[in-house]
JSON list of C-alpha atoms and ligand atoms in Angstrom, two decimals:
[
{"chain": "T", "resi": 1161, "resn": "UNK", "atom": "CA", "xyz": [-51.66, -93.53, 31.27]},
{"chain": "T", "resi": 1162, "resn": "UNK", "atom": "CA", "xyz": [-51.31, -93.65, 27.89]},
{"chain": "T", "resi": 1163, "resn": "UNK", "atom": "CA", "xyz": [-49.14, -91.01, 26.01]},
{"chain": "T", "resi": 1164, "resn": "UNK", "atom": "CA", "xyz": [-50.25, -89.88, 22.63]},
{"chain": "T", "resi": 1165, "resn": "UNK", "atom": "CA", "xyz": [-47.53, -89.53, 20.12]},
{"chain": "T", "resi": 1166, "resn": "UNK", "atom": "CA", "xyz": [-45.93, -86.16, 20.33]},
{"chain": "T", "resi": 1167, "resn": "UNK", "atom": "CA", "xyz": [-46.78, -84.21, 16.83]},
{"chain": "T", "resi": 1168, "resn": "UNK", "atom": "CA", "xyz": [-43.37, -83.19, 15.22]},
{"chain": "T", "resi": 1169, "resn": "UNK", "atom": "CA", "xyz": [-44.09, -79.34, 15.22]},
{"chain": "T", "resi": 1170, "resn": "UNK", "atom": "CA", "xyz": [-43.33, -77.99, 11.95]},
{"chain": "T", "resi": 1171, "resn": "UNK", "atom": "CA", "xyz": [-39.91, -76.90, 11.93]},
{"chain": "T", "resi": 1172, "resn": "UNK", "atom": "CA", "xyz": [-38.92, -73.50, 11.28]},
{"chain": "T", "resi": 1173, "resn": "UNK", "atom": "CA", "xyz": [-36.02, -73.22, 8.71]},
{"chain": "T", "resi": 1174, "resn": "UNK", "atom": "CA", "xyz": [-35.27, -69.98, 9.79]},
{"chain": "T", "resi": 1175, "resn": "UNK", "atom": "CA", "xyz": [-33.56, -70.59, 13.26]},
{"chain": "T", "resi": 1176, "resn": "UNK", "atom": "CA", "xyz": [-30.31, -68.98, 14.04]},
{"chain": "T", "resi": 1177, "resn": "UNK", "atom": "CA", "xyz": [-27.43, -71.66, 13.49]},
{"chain": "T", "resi": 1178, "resn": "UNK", "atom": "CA", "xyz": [-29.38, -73.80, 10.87]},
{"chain": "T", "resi": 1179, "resn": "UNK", "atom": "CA", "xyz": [-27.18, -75.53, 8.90]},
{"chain": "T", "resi": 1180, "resn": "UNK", "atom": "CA", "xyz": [-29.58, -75.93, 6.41]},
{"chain": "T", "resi": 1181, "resn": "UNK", "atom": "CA", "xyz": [-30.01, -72.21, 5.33]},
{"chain": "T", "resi": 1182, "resn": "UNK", "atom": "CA", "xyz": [-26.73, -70.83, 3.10]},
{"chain": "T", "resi": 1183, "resn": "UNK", "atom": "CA", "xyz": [-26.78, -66.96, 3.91]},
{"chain": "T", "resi": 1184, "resn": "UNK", "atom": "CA", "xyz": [-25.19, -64.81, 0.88]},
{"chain": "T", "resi": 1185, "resn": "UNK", "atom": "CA", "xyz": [-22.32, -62.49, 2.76]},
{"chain": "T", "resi": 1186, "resn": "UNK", "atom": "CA", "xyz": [-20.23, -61.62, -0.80]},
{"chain": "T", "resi": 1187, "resn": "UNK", "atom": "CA", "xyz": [-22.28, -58.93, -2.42]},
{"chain": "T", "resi": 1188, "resn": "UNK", "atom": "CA", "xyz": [-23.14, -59.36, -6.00]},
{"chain": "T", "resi": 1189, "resn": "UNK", "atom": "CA", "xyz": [-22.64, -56.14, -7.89]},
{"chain": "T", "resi": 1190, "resn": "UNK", "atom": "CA", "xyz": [-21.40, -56.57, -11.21]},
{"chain": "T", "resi": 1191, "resn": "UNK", "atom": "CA", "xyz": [-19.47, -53.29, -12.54]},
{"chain": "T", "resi": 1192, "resn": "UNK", "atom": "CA", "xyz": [-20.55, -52.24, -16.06]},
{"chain": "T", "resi": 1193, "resn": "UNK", "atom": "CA", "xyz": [-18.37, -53.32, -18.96]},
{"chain": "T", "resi": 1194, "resn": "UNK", "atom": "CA", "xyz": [-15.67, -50.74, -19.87]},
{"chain": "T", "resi": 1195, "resn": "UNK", "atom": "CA", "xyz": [-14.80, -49.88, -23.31]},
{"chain": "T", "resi": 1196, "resn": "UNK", "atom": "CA", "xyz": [-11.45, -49.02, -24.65]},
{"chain": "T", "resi": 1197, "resn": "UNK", "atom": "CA", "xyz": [-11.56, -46.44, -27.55]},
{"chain": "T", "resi": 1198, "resn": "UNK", "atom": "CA", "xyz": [-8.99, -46.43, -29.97]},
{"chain": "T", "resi": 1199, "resn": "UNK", "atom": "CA", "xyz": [-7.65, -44.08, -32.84]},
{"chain": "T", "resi": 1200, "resn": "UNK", "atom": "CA", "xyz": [-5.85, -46.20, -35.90]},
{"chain": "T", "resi": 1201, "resn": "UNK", "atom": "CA", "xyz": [-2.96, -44.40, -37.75]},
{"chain": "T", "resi": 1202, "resn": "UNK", "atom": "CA", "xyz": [-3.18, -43.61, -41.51]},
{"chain": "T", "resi": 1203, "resn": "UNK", "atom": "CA", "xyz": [-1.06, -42.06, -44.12]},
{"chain": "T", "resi": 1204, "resn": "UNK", "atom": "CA", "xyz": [-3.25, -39.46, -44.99]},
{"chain": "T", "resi": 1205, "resn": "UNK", "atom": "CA", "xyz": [-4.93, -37.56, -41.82]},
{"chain": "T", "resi": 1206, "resn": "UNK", "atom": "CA", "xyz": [-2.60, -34.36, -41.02]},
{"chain": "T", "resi": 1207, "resn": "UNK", "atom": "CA", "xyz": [-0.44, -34.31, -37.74]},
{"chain": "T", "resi": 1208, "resn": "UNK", "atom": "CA", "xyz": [-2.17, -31.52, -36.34]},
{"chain": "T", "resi": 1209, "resn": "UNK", "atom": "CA", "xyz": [-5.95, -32.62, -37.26]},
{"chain": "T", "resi": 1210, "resn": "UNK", "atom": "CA", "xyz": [-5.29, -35.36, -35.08]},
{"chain": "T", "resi": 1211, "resn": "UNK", "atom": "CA", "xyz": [-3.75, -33.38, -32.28]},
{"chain": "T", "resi": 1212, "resn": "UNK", "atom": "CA", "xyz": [-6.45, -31.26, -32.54]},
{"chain": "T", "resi": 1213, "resn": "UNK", "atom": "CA", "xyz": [-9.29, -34.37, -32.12]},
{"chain": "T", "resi": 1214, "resn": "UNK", "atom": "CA", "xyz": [-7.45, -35.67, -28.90]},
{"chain": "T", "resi": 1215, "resn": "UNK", "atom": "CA", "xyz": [-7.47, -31.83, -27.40]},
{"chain": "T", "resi": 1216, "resn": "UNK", "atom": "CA", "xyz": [-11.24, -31.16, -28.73]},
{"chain": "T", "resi": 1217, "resn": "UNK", "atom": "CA", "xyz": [-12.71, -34.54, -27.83]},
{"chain": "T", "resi": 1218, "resn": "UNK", "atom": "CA", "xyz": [-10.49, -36.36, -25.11]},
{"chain": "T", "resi": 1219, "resn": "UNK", "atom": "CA", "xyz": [-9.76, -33.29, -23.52]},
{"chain": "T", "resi": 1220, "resn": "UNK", "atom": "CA", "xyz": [-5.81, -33.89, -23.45]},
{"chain": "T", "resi": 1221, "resn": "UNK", "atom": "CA", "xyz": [-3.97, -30.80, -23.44]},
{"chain": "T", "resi": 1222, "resn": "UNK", "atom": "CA", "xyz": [-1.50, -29.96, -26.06]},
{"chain": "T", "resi": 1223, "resn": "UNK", "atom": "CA", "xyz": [1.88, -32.00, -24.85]},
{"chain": "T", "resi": 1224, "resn": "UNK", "atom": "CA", "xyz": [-0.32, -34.93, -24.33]},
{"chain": "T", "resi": 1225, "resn": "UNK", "atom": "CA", "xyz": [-2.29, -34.70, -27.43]},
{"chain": "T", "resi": 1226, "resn": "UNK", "atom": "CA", "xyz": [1.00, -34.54, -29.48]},
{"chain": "T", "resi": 1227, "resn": "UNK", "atom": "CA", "xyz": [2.51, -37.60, -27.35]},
{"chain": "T", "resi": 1228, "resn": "UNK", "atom": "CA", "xyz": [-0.52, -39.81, -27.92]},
{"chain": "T", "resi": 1229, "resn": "UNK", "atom": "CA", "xyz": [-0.65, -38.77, -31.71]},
{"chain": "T", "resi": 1230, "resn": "UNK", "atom": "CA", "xyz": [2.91, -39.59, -32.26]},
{"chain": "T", "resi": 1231, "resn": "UNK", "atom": "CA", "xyz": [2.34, -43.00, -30.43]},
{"chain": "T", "resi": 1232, "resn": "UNK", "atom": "CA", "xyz": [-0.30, -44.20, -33.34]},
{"chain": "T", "resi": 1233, "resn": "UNK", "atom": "CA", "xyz": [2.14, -42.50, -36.12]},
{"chain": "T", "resi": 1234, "resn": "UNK", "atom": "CA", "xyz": [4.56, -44.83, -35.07]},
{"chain": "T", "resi": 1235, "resn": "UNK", "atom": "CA", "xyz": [2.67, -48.10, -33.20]},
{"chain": "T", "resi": 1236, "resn": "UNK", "atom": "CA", "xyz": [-0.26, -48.30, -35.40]},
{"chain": "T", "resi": 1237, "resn": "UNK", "atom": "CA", "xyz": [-2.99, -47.41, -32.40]},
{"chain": "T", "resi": 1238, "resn": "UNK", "atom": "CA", "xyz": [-3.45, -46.39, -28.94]},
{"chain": "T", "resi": 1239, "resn": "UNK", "atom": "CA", "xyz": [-6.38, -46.27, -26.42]},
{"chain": "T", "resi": 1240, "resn": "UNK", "atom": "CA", "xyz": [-6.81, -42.35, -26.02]},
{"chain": "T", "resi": 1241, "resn": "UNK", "atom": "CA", "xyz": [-9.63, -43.13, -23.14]},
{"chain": "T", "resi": 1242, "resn": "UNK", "atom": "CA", "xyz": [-11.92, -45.83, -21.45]},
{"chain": "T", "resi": 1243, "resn": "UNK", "atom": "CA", "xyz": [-15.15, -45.41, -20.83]},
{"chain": "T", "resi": 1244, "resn": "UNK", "atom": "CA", "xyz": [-18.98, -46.92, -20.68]},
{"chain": "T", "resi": 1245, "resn": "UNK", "atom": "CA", "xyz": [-20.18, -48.16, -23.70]},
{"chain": "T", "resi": 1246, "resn": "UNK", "atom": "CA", "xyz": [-22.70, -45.11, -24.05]},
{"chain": "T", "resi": 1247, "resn": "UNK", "atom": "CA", "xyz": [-20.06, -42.58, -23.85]},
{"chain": "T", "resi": 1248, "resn": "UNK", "atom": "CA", "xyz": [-17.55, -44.56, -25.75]},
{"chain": "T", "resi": 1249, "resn": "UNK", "atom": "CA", "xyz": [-20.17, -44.68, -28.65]},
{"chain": "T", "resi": 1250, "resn": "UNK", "atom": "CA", "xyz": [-20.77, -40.96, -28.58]},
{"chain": "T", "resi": 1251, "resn": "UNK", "atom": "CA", "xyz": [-16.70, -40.34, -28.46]},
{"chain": "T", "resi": 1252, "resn": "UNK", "atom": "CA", "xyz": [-15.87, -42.70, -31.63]},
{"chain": "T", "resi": 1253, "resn": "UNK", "atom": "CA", "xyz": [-19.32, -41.30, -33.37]},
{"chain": "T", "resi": 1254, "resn": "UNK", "atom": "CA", "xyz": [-17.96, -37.19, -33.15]},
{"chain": "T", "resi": 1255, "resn": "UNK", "atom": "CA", "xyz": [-14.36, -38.50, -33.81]},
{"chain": "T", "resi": 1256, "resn": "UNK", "atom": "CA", "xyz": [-15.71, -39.94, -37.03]},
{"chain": "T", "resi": 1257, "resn": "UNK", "atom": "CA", "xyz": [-18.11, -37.48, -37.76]},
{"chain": "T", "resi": 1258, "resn": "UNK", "atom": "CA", "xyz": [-15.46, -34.65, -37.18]},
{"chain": "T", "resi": 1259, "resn": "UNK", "atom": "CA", "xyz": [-12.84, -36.61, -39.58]},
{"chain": "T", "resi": 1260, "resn": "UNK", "atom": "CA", "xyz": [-15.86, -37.36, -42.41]},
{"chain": "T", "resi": 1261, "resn": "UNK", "atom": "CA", "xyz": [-16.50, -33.50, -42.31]},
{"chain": "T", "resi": 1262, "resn": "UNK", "atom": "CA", "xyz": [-13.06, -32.52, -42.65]},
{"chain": "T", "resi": 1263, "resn": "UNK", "atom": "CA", "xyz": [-12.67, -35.37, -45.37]},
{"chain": "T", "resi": 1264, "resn": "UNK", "atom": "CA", "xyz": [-9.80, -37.34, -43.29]},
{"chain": "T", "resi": 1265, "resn": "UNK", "atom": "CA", "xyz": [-9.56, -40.90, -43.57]},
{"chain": "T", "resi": 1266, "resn": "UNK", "atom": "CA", "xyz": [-9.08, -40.94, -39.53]},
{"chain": "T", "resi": 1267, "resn": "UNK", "atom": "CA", "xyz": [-11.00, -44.09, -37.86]},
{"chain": "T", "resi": 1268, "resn": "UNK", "atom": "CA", "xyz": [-12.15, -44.56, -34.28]},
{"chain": "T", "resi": 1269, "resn": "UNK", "atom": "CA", "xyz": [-13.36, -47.80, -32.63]},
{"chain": "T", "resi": 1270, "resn": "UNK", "atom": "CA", "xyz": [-13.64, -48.97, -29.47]},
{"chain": "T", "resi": 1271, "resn": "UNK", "atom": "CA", "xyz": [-13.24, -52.39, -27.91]},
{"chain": "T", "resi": 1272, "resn": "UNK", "atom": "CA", "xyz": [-14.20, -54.21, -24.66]},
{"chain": "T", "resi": 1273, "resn": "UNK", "atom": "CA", "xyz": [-11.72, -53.86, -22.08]},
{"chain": "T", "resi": 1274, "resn": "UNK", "atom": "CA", "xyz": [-11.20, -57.14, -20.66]},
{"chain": "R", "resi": 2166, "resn": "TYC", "atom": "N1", "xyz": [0.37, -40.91, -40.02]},
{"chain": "R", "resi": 2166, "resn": "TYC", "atom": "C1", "xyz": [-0.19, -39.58, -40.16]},
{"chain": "R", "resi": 2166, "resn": "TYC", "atom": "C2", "xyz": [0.77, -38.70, -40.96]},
{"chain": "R", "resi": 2166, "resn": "TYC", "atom": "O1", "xyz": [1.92, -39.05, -41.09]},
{"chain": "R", "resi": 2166, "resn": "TYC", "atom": "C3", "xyz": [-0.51, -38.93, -38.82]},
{"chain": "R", "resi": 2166, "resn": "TYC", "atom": "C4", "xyz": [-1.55, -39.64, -38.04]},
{"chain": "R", "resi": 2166, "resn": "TYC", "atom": "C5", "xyz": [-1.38, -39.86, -36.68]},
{"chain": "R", "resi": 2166, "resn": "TYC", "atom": "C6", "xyz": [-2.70, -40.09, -38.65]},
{"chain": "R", "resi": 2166, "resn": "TYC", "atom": "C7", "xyz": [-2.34, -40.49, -35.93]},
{"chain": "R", "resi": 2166, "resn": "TYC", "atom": "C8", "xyz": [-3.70, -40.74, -37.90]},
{"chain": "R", "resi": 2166, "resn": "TYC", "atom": "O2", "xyz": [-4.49, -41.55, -35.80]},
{"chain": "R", "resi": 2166, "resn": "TYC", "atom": "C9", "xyz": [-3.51, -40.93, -36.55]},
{"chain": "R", "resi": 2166, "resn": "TYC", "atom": "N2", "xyz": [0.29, -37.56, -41.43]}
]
């Protein structure tokens, strides 16, 4: 007797051990961008204003406040915190705000950390 073709059935792509389908195991999460902030020395801004931003602002205590200000006296800068952008904005933003007010030349920026 005479045997019709056999129909292909439609294969299923999904079947265990398919060497066809790539499944994703390494998660994709990106972590936000962190942002350095960083205070710039000048000749101008008193010792103890600026001692007084890193205790205020960056919530250093005194010792460290003093040891971070004398590190931009004599380097130039340091990064006194890293944060998200939003909060790293609102941190250089009252640090210049605060120095504009007390008419110090003191600047703030912050940078991408890499
Ligand atoms: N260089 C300043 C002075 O001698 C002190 C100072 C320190 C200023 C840190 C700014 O970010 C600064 N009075």
């Amino acid at each position: 007797m005479l045997q019709e073709p056999k129909m292909m059935s439609p294969k299923k792509n999904d079947e265990p051990g398919d060497p066809s389908i790539l499944v994703e195991t390494r998660p994709r999460t990106q972590r936000p961008p962190l942002y350095k902030v960083l205070l710039l020395n000048d000749d101008y801004t008193p010792m103890e204003f600026v001692v007084h931003v890193l205790e205020r602002f960056f919530g250093m205590n005194h010792a460290q406040a003093v040891e971070i200000m004398l590190t931009v006296h004599k380097k130039g800068l340091a990064v006194v915190g890293v944060f998200s952008h939003e909060i790293a904005e609102t941190k250089v933003g009252q640090v210049m705000d605060f120095a504009r007010r007390h008419q110090h030349p003191l600047q703030c920026t912050m940078e991408k950390e890499e």
